[in-house]
CSV table of C-alpha atoms in Angstrom, one decimal:
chain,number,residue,atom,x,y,z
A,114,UNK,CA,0.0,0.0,0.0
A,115,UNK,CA,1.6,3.3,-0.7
A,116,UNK,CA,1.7,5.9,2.0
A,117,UNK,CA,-0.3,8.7,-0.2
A,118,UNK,CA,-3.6,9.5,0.5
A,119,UNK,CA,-5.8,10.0,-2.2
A,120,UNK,CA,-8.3,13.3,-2.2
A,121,UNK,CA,-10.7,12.7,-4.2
A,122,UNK,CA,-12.4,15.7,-6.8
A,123,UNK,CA,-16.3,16.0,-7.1
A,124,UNK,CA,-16.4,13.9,-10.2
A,125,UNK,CA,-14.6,11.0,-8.8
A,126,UNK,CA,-17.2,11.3,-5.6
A,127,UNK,CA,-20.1,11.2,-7.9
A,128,UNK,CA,-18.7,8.3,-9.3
A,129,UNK,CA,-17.8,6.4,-6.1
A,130,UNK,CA,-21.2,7.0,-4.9
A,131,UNK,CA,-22.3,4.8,-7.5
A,132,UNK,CA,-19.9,2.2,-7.2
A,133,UNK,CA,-21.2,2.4,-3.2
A,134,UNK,CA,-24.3,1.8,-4.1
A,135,UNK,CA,-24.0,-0.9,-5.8
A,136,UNK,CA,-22.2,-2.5,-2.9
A,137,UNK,CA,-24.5,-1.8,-0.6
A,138,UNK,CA,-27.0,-3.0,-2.8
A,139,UNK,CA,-24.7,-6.4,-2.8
A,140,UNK,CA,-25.0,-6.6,1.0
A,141,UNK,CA,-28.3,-6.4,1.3
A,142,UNK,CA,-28.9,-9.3,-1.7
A,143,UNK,CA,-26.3,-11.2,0.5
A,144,UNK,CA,-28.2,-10.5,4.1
A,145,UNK,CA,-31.2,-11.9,2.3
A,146,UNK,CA,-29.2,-15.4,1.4
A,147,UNK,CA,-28.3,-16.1,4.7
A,148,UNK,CA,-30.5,-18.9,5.8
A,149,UNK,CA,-30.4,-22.3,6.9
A,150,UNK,CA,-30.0,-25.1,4.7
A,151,UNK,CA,-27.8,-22.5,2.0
A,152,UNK,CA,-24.1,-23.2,1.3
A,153,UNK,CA,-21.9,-20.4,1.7
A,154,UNK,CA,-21.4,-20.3,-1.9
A,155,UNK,CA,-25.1,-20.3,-2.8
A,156,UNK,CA,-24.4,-16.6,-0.3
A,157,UNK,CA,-21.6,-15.8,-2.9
A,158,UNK,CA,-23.4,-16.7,-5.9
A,159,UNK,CA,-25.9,-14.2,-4.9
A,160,UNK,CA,-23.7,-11.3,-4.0
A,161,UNK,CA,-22.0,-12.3,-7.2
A,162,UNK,CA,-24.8,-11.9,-10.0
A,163,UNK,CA,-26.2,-8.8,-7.9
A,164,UNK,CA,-23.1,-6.7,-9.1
A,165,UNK,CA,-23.0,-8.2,-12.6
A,166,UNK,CA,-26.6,-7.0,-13.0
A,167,UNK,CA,-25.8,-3.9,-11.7
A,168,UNK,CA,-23.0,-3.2,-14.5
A,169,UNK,CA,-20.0,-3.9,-11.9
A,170,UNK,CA,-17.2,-5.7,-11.3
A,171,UNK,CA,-16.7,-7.9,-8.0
A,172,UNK,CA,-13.8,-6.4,-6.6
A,173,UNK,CA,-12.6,-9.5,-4.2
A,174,UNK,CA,-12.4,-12.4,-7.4
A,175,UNK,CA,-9.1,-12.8,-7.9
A,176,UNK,CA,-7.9,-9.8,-5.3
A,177,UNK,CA,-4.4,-11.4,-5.0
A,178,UNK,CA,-6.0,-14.8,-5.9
A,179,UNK,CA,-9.1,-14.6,-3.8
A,180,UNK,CA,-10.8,-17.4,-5.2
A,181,UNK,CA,-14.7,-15.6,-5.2
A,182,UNK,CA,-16.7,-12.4,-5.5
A,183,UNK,CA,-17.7,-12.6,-1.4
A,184,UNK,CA,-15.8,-13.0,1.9
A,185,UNK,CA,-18.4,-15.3,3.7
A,186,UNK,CA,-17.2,-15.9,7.6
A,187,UNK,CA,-19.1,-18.0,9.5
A,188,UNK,CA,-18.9,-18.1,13.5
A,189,UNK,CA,-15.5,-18.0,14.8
A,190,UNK,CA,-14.3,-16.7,11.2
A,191,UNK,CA,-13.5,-13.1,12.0
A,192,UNK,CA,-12.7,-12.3,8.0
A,193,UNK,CA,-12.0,-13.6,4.1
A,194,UNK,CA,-13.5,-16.8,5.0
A,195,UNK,CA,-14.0,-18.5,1.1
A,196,UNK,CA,-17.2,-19.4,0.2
A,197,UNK,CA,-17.7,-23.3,-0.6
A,198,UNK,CA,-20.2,-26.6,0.4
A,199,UNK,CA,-20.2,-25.3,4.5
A,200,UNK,CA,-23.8,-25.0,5.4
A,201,UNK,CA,-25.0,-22.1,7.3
A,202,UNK,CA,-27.3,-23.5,10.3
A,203,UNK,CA,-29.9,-22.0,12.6
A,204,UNK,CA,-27.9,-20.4,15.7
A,205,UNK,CA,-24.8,-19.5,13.1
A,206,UNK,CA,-23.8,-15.7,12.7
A,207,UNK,CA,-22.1,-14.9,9.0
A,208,UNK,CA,-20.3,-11.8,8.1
A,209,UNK,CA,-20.6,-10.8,4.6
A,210,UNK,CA,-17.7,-8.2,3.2
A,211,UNK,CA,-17.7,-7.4,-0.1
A,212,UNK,CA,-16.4,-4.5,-2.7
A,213,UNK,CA,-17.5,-3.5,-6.4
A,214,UNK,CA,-16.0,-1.6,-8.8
A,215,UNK,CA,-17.7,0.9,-11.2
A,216,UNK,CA,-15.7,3.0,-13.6
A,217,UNK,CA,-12.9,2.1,-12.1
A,218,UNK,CA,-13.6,3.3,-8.0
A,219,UNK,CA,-14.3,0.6,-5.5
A,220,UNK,CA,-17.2,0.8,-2.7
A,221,UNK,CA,-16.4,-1.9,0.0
A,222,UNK,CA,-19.3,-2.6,2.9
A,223,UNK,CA,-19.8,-5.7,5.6
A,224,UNK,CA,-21.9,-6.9,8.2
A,225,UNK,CA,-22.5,-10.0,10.2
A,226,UNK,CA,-26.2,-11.4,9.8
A,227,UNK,CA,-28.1,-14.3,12.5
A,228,UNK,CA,-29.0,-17.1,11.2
A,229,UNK,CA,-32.4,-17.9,12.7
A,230,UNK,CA,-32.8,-17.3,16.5
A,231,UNK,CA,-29.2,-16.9,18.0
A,232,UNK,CA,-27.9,-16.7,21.6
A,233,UNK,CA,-27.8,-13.8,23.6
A,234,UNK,CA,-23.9,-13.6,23.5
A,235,UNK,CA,-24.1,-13.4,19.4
A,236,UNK,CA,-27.0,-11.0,19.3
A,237,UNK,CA,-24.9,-8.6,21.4
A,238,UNK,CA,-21.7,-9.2,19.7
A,239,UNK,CA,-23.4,-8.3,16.2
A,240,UNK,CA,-25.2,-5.0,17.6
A,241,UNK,CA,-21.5,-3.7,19.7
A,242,UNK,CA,-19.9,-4.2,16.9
A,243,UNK,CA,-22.4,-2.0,14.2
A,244,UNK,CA,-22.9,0.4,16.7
A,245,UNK,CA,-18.8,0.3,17.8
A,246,UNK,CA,-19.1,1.8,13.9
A,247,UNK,CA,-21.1,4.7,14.6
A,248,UNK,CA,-19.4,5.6,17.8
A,249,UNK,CA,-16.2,6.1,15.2
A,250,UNK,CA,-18.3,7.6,12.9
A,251,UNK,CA,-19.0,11.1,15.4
A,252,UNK,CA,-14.8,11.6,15.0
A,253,UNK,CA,-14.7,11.1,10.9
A,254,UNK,CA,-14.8,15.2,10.5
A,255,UNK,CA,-12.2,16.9,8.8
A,256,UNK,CA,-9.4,18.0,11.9
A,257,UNK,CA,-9.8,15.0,13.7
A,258,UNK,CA,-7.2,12.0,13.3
A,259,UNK,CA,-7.3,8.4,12.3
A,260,UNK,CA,-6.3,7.5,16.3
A,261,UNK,CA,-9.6,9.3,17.0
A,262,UNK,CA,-11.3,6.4,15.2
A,263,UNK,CA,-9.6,3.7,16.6
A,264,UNK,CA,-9.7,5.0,20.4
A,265,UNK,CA,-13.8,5.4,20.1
A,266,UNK,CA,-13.9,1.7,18.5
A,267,UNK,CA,-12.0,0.6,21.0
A,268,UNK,CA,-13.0,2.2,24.4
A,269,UNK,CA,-17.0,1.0,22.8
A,270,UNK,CA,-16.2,-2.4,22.4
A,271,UNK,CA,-14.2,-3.0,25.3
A,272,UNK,CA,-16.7,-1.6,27.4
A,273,UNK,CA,-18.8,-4.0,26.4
A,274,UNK,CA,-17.0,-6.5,27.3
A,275,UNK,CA,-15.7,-7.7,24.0
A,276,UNK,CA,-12.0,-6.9,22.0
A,277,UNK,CA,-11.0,-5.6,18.9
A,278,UNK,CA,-8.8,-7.4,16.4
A,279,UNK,CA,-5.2,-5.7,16.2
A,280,UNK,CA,-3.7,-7.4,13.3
A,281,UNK,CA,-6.0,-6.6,10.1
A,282,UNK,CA,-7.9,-2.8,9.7
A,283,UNK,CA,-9.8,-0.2,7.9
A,284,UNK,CA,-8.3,1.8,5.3
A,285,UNK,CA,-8.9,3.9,2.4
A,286,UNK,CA,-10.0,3.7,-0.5
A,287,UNK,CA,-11.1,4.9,-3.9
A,288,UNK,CA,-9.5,3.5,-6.8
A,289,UNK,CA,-7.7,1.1,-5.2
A,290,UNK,CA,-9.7,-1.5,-2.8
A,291,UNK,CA,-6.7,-1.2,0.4
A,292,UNK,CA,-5.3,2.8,0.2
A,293,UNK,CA,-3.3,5.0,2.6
A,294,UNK,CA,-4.1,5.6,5.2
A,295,UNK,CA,-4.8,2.8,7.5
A,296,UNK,CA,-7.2,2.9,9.6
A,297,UNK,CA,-6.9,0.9,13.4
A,298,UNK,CA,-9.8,-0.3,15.6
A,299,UNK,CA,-7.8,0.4,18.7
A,300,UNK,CA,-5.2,3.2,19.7
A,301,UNK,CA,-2.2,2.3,17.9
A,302,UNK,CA,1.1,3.1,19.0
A,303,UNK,CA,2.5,6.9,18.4
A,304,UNK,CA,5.0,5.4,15.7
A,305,UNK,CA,2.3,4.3,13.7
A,306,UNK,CA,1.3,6.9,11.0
A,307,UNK,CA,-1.9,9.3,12.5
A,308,UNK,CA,-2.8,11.8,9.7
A,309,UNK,CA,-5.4,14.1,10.1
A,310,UNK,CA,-8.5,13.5,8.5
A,311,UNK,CA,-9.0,16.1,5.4
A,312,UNK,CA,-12.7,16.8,3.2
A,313,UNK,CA,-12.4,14.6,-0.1
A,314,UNK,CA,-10.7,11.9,1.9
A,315,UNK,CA,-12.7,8.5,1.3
A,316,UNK,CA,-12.1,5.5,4.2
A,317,UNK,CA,-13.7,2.5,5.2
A,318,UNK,CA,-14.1,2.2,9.0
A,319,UNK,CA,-14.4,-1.8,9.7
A,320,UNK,CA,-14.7,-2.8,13.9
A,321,UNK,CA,-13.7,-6.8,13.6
A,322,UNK,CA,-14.9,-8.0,16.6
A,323,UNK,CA,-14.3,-11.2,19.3
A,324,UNK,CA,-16.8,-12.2,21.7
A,325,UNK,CA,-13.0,-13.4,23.4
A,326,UNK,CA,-9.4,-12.4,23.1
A,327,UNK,CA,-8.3,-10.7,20.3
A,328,UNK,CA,-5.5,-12.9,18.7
A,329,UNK,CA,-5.9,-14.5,15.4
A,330,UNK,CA,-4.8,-16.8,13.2
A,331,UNK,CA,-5.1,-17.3,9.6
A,332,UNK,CA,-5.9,-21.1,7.9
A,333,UNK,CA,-4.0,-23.2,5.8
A,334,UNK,CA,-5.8,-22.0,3.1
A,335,UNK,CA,-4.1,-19.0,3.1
A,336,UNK,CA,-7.2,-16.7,3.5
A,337,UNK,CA,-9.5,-17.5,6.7
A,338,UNK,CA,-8.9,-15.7,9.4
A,339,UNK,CA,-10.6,-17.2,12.8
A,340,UNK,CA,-10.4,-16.4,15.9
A,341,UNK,CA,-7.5,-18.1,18.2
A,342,UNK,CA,-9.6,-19.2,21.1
A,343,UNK,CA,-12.6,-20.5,18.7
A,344,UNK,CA,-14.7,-17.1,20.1
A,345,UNK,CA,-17.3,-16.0,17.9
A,346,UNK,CA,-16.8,-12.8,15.6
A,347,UNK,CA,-18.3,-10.2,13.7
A,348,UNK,CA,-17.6,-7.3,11.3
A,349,UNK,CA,-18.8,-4.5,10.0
A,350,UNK,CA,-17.8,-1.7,7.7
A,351,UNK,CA,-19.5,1.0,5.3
A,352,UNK,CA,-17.4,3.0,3.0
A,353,UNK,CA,-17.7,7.0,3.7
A,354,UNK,CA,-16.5,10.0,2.8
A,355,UNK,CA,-14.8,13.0,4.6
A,356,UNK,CA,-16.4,16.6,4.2
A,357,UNK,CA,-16.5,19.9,5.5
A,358,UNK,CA,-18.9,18.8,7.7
A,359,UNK,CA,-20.8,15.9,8.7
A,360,UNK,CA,-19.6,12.5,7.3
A,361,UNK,CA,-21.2,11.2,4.5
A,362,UNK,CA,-22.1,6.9,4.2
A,363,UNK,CA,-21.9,6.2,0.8
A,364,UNK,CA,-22.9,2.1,1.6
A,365,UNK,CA,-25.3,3.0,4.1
A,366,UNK,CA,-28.4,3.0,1.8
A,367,UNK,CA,-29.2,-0.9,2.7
A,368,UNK,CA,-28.7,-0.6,6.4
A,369,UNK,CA,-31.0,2.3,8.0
C-alpha cells in the first residue's frame, strides 16, 4: 500500500457514490441469502450476479488470488473466509464483506447477519460491533485524526466486554480497494502513522470484533482468518466519505 492519500475531486465522488451503491445493494442481496440449509457459496453466488446486473465488477475475485466475489465468515471466522459446500445452520452468525468496482472506484461494505434465532452472546456481539461503527463515525470530521477512530472503537467495544482485532484494519480507499491511510480499531502506537482527516478523503471504517481475546490466526488456506480461542466474531464496515462537515455513508443506503 503506498503511504499517499488520495483526495478525491467531485467527479470521482459522484462516481464512487455509485460504485457504493452498488455494494451496498450487494450486502443487502447477500443478508437476504443467509438462511439455513444455503451453502456459503449459494451466499456468494448471490452477492456475485447482484453486481454483474448492476453493470460492476466484483472487486474481491481474484484480489491477490481470492478465489470468489464474497468473503463469507461463519462463526468463529472473524474475515475472508471463502465461500464453498459449508452449510450455514440456525444459531450461526455470517459476516458478509464485499467490494464492487464501477468505472474504475471501489465501494467496499460488511456486516454479520443471525441465522435464525441466535444466543444472547451473538446477538450482542453483532449490535456492539455495528454500533462500535457509529461511535467512530462522530470523529470522521475533517481535523480530527485516524487514532480518533480507533480509540472510540476501541473504548466502545471494550466496554462491552468484548475486544477488537489488532492485526488486520480499515483503510482507504477509492480506486484502489486497500489505500493510505490505514485505519486501526484500537489506539495504535504513536509510531504508527496518525494523519489528520481532510474533506475529499474516502475510508472505510471496519470494527472486527471477538466475543474473546483478540489474537488471530489465519488457515492453511491462506485466507480465513478465525479467531485463536474459537470465540465467535463479527464485522462491520461502510465506506464513507470525509467533508466539511458531517460525514457522509456512501454504503449505508441498505442498512437504516
Amino acid at each position: 500500500m503506498s503511504d499517499t492519500i488520495y483526495i478525491k475531486s467531485g467527479s470521482e465522488i459522484e462516481i464512487m457514490r455509485q460504485a457504493a451503491k452498488i455494494a451496498a445493494g450487494a450486502r443487502s442481496m447477500g443478508r437476504q441469502a443467509v438462511r439455513d440449509g444455503l451453502t456459503t457459496r449459494q451466499i456468494d453466488r448471490a452477492v456475485h450476479e447482484y453486481i454483474v446486473k448492476s453493470g460492476a465488477r466484483p472487486s474481491c475475485l481474484g484480489y491477490e488470488g481470492f478465489p470468489a466475489a464474497t468473503c463469507v465468515s461463519v462463526n468463529e471466522q472473524v474475515i475472508h473466509g471463502i465461500p464453498g459446500r459449508r452449510v450455514v445452520r440456525n444459531g450461526d452468525i455470517v459476516s458478509i464483506d464485499l467490494c464492487a468496482t464501477y468505472k474504475g472506484f471501489i465501494g467496499d461494505c460488511a456486516g454479520t447477519y443471525p441465522v435464525g434465532e441466535v444466543g444472547a452472546e451473538a446477538k450482542k456481539l453483532i449490535e456492539v460491533t455495528r454500533q462500535a461503527f457509529f461511535e467512530a463515525l462522530r470523529f470522521a470530521k475533517a481535523g480530527y485524526r485516524i487514532s480518533d477512530i480507533g480509540g472510540a472503537v476501541q473504548d466502545y467495544v471494550e466496554g462491552n466486554g468484548f475486544s477488537v482485532v489488532r492485526d488486520f484494519v480499515g483503510h482507504g480507499i477509492g480506486r484502489g480497494m486497500h489505500e493510505a491511510p490505514e485505519v486501526p480499531n484500537y489506539r495504535a502506537p504513536r509510531t504508527r502513522p496518525n494523519p489528520r482527516l481532510v474533506k475529499g478523503m474516502t475510508i472505510c471504517i471496519e470494527p472486527m470484533v471477538c466475543a474473546g481475546d483478540w489474537h488471530v490466526n489465519i488457515l492453511d488456506d491462506g485466507w480465513t482468518v478465525v479467531t485463536a480461542d474459537k470465540s465467535l466474531a463479527a464485522h462491520y464496515e461502510n465506506t464513507i466519505l470525509i467533508t466539511d462537515g458531517e460525514p457522509e455513508i456512501l454504503t449505508m443506503a441498505d442498512d437504516i
